[in-house]
PDB file of C-alpha atoms in Angstrom:
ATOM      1  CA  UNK L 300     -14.771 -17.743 -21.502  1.00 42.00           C
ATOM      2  CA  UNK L 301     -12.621 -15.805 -24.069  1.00 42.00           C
ATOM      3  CA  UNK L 302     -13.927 -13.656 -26.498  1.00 45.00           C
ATOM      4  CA  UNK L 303     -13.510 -13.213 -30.283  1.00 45.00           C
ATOM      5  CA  UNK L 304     -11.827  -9.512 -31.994  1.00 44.00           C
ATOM      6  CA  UNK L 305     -13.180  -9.634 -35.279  1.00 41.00           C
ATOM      7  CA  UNK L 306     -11.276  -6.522 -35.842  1.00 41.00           C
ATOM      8  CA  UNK L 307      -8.063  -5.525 -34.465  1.00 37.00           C
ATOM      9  CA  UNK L 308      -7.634  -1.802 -33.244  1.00 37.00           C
ATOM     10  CA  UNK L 309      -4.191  -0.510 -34.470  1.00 35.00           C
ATOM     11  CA  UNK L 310      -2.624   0.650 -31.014  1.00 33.00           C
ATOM     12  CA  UNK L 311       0.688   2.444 -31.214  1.00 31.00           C
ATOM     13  CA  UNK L 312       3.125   3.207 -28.230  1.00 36.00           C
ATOM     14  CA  UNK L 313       5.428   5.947 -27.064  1.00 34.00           C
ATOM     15  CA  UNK L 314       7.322   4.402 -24.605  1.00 34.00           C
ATOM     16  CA  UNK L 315       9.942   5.940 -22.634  1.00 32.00           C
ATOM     17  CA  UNK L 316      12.407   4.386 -22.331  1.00 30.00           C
ATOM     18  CA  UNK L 317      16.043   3.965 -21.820  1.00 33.00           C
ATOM     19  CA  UNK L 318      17.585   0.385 -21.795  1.00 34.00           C
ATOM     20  CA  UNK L 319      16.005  -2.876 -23.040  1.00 33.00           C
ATOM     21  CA  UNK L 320      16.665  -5.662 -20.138  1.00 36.00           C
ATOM     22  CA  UNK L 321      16.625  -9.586 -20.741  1.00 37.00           C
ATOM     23  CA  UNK L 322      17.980 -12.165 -17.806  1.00 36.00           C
ATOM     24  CA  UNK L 323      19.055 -16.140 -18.316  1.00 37.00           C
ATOM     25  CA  UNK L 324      18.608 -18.657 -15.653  1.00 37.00           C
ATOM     26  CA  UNK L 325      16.912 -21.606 -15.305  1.00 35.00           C
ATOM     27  CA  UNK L 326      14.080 -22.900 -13.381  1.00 35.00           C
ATOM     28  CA  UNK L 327      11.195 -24.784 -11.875  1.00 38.00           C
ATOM     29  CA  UNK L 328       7.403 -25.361 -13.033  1.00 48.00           C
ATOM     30  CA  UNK L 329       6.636 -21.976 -14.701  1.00 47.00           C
ATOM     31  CA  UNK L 330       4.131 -19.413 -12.520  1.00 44.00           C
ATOM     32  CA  UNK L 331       5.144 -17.618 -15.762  1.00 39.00           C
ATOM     33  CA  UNK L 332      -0.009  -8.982 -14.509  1.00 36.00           C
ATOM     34  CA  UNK L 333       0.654  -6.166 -15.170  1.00 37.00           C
ATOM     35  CA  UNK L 334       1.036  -2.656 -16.357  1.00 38.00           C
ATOM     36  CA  UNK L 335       1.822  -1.512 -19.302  1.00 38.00           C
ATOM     37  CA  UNK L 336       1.933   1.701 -20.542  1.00 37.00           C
ATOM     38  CA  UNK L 337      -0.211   2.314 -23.609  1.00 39.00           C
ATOM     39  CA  UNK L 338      -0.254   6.163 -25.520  1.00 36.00           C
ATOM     40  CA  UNK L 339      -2.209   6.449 -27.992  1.00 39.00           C
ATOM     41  CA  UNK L 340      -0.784   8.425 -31.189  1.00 38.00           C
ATOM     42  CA  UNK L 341       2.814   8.659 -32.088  1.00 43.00           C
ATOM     43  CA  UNK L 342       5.146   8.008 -35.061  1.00 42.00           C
ATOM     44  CA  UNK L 343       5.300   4.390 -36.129  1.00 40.00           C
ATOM     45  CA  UNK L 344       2.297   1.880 -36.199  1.00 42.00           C
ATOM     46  CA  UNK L 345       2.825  -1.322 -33.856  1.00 39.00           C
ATOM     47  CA  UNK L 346       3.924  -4.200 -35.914  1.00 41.00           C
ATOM     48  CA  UNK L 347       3.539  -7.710 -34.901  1.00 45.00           C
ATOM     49  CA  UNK L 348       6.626  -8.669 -33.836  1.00 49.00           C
ATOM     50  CA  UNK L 349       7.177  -5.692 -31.324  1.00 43.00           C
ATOM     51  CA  UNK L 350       7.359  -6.677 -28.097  1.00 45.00           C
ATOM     52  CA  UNK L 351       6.878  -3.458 -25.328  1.00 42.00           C
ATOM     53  CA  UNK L 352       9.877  -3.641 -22.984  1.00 42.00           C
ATOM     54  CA  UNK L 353       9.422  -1.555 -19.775  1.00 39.00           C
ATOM     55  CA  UNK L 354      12.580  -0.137 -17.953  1.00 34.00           C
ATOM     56  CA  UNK L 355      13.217  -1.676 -14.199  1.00 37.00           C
ATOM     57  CA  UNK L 356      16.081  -0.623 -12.264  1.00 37.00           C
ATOM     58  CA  UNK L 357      18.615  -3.391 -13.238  1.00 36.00           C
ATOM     59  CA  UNK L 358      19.381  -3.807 -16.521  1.00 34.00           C
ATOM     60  CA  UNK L 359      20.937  -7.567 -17.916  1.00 36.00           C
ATOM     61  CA  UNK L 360      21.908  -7.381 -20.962  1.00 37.00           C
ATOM     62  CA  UNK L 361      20.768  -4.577 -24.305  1.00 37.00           C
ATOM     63  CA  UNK L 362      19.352  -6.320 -26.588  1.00 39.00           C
ATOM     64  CA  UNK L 363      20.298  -5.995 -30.160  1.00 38.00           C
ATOM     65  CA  UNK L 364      18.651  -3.344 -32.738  1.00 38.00           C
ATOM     66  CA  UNK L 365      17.659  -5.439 -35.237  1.00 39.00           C
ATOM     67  CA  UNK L 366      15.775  -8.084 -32.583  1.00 38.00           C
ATOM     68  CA  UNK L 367      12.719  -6.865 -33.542  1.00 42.00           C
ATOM     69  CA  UNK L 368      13.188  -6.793 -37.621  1.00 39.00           C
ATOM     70  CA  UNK L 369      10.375  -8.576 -39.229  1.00 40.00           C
ATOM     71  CA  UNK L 370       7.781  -7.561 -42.403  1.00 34.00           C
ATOM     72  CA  UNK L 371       5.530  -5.701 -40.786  1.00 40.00           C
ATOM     73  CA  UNK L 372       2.007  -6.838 -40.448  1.00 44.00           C
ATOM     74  CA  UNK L 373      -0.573  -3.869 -39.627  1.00 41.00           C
ATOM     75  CA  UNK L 374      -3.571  -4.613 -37.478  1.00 48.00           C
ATOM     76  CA  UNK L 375      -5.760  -4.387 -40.334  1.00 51.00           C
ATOM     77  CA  UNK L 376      -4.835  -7.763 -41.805  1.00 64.00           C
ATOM     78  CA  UNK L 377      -5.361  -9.724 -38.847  1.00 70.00           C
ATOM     79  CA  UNK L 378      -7.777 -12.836 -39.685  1.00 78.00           C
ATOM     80  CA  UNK L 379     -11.179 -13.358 -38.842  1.00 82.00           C
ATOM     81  CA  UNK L 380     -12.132 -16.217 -36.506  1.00 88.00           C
ATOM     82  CA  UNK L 381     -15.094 -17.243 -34.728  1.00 91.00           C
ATOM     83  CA  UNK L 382     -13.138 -19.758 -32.663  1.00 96.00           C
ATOM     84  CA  UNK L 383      -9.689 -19.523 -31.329  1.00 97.00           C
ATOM     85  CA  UNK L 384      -8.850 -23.061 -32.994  1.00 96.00           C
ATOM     86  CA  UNK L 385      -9.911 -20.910 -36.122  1.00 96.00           C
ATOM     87  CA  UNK L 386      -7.752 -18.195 -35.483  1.00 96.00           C
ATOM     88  CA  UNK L 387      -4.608 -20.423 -34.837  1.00 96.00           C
ATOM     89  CA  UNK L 388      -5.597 -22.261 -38.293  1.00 95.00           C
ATOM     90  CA  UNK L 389      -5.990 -19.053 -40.207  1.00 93.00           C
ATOM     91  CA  UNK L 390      -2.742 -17.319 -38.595  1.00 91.00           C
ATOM     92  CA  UNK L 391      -0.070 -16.689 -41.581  1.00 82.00           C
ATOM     93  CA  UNK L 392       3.354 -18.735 -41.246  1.00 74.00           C
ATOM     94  CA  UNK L 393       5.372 -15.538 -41.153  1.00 62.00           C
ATOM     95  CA  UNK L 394       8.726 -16.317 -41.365  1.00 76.00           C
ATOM     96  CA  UNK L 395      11.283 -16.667 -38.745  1.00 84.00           C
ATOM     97  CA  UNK L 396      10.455 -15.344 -35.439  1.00 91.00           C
ATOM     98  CA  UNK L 397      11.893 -12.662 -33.651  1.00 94.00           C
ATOM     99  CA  UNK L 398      14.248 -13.729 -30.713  1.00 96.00           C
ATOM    100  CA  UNK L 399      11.411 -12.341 -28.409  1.00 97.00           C
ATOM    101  CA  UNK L 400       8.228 -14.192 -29.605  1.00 97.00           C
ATOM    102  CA  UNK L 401      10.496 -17.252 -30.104  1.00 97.00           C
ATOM    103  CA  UNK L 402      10.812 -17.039 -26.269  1.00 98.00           C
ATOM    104  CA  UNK L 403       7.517 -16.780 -25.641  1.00 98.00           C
ATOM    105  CA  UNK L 404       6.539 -19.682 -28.177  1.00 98.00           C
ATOM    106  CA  UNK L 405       9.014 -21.798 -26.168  1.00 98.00           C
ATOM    107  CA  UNK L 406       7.629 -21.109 -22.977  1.00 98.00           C
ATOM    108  CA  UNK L 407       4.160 -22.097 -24.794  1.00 98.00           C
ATOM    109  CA  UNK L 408       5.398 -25.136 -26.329  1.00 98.00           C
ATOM    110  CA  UNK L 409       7.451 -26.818 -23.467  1.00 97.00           C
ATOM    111  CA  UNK L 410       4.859 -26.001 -21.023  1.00 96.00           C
ATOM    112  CA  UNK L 411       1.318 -26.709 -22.634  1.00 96.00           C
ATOM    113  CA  UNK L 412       1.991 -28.110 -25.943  1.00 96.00           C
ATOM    114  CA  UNK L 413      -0.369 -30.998 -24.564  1.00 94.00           C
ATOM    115  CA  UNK L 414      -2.931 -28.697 -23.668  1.00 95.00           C
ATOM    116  CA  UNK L 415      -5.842 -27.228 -25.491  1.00 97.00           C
ATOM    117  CA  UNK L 416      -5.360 -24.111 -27.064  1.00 98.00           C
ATOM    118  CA  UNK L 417      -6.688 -21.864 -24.651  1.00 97.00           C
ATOM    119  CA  UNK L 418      -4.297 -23.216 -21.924  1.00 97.00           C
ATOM    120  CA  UNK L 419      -1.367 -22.387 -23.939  1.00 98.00           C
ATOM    121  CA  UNK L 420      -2.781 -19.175 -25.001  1.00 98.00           C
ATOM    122  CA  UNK L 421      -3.220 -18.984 -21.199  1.00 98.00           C
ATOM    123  CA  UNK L 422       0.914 -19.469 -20.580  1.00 98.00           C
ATOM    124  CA  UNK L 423       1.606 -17.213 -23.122  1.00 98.00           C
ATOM    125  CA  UNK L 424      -0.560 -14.574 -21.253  1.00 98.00           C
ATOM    126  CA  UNK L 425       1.129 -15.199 -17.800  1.00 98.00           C
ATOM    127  CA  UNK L 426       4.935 -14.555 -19.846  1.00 98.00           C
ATOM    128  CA  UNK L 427       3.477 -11.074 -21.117  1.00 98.00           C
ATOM    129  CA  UNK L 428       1.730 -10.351 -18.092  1.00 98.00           C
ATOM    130  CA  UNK L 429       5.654 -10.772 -16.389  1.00 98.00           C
ATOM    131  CA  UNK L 430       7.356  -8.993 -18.756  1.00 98.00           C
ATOM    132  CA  UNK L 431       4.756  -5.947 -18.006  1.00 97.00           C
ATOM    133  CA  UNK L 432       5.143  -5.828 -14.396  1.00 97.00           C
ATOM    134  CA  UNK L 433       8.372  -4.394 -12.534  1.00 95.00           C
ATOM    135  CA  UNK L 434       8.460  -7.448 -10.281  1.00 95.00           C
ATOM    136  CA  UNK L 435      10.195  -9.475 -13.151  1.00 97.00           C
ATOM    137  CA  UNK L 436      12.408  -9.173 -16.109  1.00 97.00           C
ATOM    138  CA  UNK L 437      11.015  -6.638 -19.185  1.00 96.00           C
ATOM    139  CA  UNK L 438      11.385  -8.873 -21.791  1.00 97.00           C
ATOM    140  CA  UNK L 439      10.041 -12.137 -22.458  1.00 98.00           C
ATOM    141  CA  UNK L 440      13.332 -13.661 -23.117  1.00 98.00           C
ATOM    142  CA  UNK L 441      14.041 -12.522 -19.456  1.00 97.00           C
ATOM    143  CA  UNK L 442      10.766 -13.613 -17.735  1.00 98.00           C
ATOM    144  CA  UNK L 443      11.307 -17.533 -19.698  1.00 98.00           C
ATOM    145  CA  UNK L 444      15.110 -17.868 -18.475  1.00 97.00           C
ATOM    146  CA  UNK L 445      14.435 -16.212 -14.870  1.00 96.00           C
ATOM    147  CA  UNK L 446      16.166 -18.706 -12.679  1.00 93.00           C
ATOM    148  CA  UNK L 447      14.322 -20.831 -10.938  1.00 91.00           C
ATOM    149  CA  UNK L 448      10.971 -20.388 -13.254  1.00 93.00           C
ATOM    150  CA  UNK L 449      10.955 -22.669 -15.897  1.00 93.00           C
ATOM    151  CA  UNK L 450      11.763 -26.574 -15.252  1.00 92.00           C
ATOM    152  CA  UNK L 451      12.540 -26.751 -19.075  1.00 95.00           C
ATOM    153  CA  UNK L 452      15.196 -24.201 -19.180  1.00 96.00           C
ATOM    154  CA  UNK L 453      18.659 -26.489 -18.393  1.00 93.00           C
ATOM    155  CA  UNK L 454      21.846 -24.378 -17.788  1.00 91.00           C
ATOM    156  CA  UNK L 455      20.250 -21.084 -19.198  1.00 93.00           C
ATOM    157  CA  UNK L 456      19.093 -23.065 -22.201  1.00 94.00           C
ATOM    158  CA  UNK L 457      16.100 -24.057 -23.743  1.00 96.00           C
ATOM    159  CA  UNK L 458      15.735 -28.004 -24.899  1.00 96.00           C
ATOM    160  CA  UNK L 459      15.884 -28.312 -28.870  1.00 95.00           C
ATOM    161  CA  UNK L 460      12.379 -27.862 -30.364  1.00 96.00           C
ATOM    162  CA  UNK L 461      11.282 -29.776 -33.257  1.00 95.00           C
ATOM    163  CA  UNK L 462      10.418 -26.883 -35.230  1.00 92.00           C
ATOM    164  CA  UNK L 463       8.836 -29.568 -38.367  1.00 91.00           C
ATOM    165  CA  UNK L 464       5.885 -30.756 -35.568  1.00 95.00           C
ATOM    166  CA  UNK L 465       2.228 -29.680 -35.733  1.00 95.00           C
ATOM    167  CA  UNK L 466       2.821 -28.591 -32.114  1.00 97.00           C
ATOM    168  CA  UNK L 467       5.365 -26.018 -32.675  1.00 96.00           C
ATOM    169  CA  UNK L 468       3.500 -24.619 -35.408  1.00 95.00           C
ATOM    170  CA  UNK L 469       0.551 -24.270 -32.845  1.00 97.00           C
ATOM    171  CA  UNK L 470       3.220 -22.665 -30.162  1.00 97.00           C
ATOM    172  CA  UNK L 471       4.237 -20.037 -33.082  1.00 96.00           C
ATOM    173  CA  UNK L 472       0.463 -18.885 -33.625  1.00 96.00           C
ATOM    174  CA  UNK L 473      -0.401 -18.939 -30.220  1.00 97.00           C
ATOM    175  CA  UNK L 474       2.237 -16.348 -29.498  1.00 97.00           C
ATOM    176  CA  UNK L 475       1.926 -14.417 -32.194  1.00 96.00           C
ATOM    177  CA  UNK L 476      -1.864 -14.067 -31.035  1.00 97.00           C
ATOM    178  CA  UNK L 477      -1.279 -13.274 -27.580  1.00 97.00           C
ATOM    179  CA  UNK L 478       1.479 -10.676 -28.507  1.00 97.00           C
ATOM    180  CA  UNK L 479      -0.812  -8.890 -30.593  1.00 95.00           C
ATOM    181  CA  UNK L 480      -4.088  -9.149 -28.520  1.00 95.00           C
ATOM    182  CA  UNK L 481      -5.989 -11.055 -30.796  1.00 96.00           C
ATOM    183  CA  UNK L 482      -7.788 -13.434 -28.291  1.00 96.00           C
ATOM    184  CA  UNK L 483      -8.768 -12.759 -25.147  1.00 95.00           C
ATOM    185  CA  UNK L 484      -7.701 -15.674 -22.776  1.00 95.00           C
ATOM    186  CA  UNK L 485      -8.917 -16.621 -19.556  1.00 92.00           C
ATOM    187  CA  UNK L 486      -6.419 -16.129 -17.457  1.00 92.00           C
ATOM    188  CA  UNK L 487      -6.344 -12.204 -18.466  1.00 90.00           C
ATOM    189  CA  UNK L 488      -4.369 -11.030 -15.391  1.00 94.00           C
ATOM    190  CA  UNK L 489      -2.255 -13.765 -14.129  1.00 97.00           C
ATOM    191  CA  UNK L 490       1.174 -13.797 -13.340  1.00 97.00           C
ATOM    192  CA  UNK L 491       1.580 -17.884 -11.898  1.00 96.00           C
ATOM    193  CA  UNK L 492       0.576 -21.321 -12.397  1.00 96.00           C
ATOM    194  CA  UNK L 493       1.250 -24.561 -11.898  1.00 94.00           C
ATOM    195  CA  UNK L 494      -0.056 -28.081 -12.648  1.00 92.00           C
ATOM    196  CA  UNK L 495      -3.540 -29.296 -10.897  1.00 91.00           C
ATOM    197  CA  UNK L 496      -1.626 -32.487  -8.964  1.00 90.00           C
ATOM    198  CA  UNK L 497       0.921 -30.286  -7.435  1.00 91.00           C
ATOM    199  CA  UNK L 498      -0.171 -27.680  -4.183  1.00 90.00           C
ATOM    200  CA  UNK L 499       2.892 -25.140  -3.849  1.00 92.00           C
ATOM    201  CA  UNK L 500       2.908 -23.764  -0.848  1.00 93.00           C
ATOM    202  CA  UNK L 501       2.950 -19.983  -2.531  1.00 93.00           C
ATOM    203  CA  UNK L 502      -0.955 -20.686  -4.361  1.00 94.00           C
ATOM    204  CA  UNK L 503      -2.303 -20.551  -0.470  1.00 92.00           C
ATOM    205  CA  UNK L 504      -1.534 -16.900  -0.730  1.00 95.00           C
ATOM    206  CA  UNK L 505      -2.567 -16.183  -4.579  1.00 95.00           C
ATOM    207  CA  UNK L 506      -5.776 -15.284  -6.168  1.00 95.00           C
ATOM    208  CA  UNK L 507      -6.855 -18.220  -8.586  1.00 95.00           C
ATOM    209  CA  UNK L 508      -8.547 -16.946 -11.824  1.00 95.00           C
ATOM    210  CA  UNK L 509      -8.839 -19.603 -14.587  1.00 95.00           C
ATOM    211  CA  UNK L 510      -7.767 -23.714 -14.085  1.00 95.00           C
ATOM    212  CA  UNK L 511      -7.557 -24.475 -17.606  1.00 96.00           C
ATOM    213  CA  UNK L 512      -7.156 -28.398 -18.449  1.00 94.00           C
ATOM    214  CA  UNK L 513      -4.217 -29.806 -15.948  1.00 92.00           C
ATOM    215  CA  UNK L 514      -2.980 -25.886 -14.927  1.00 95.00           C
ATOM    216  CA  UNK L 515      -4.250 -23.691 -12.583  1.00 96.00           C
ATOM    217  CA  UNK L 516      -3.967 -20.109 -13.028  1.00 97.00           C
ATOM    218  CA  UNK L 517      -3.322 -17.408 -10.401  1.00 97.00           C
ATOM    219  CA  UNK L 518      -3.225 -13.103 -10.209  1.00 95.00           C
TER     220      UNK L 518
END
């Protein structure tokens, strides 16, 4: 089961840190948990649209200063839901995303678009969860175009979304929610998954901890 925040605690991070790291590839069905380093008190409060990027010991690519520049949107006026499906409904359309959380709403609307919201929520967890662990890339950009991860990333590149459909609006607030913690999802921890009529031969040696709709969820 997930459970409701009917108030969201502003958490701010010190990170140090020295490069920010994002890979392209392309890939298979997504087994898309983590560490992350939280501090409590320092300068600026956490905004929405930053995403944590931990250092590994290759760096990709820097990613640009201004990736993250969006209005800021404190904690505070997060809305109230009793119901994910509520949440998603009462989730502002804020603009343009940020290169990073349009990633991750790719990732959640190529992948589970057809599924109910917790099972995208779900995807969007197991992209954070990889972007938090050392294992894979430190950005969510690099965890989605990973080669070999994805099966809708062709040639480094993601498929053209059609940003005017109820779907993508969906795959927007979804992300948005699961960057900021808003929902807890059922697959809390995990770091793979596939689809519930395939049997990979790496899920014999995984921990299963949610099968949401037509995806099964591993730590």
């Amino acid at each position: 089961m997930v459970r409701k925040f009917t108030g969201f605690t502003a958490v701010v991070a010190a990170i140090a840190l020295t490069t920010f790291a994002g890979a392209e590839g392309s890939g298979a069905n997504a087994q898309v948990a983590a560490e992350a380093a939280e501090i409590s008190a320092p300068e600026a409060p956490l905004t929405e649209e930053v995403v944590p990027v931990f250092v590994e010991k290759e760096v990709v690519q820097e990613l640009s200063d201004d990736v993250e520049a969006q209005t800021e949107i404190l904690a505070a006026d997060a809305p109230q839901a009793d119901s994910l499906r509520e949440l998603v409904a009462a989730m502002p359309a804020a603009g343009q995303l940020s290169e990073e959380l349009h990633c991750l709403a790719g990732a959640v609307y190529f992948e589970s678009r057809g599924e109910p919201l917790d099972g995208q929520l779900a995807v969007a967890q197991v992209v954070m969860n990889r972007a938090e662990d050392r294992r894979w890339p430190s950005s969510y950009c690099g965890v989605v175009y990973q080669r070999a991860q994805f099966s809708f990333v062709k040639n480094g590149r993601m498929p053209r979304i059609r940003t005017g459909s109820k779907a993508w609006k969906r795959a927007q607030a979804i992300a948005r929610i699961a960057h900021r913690g808003l929902w807890d999802s059922s697959a809390s921890d995990a770091v793979y998954f596939h689809a519930n009529y395939v049997r990979p031969g790496w899920s014999r040696r995984k921990v299963a901890v949610a099968t949401i709709d037509t995806h099964v969820f591993y730590r």
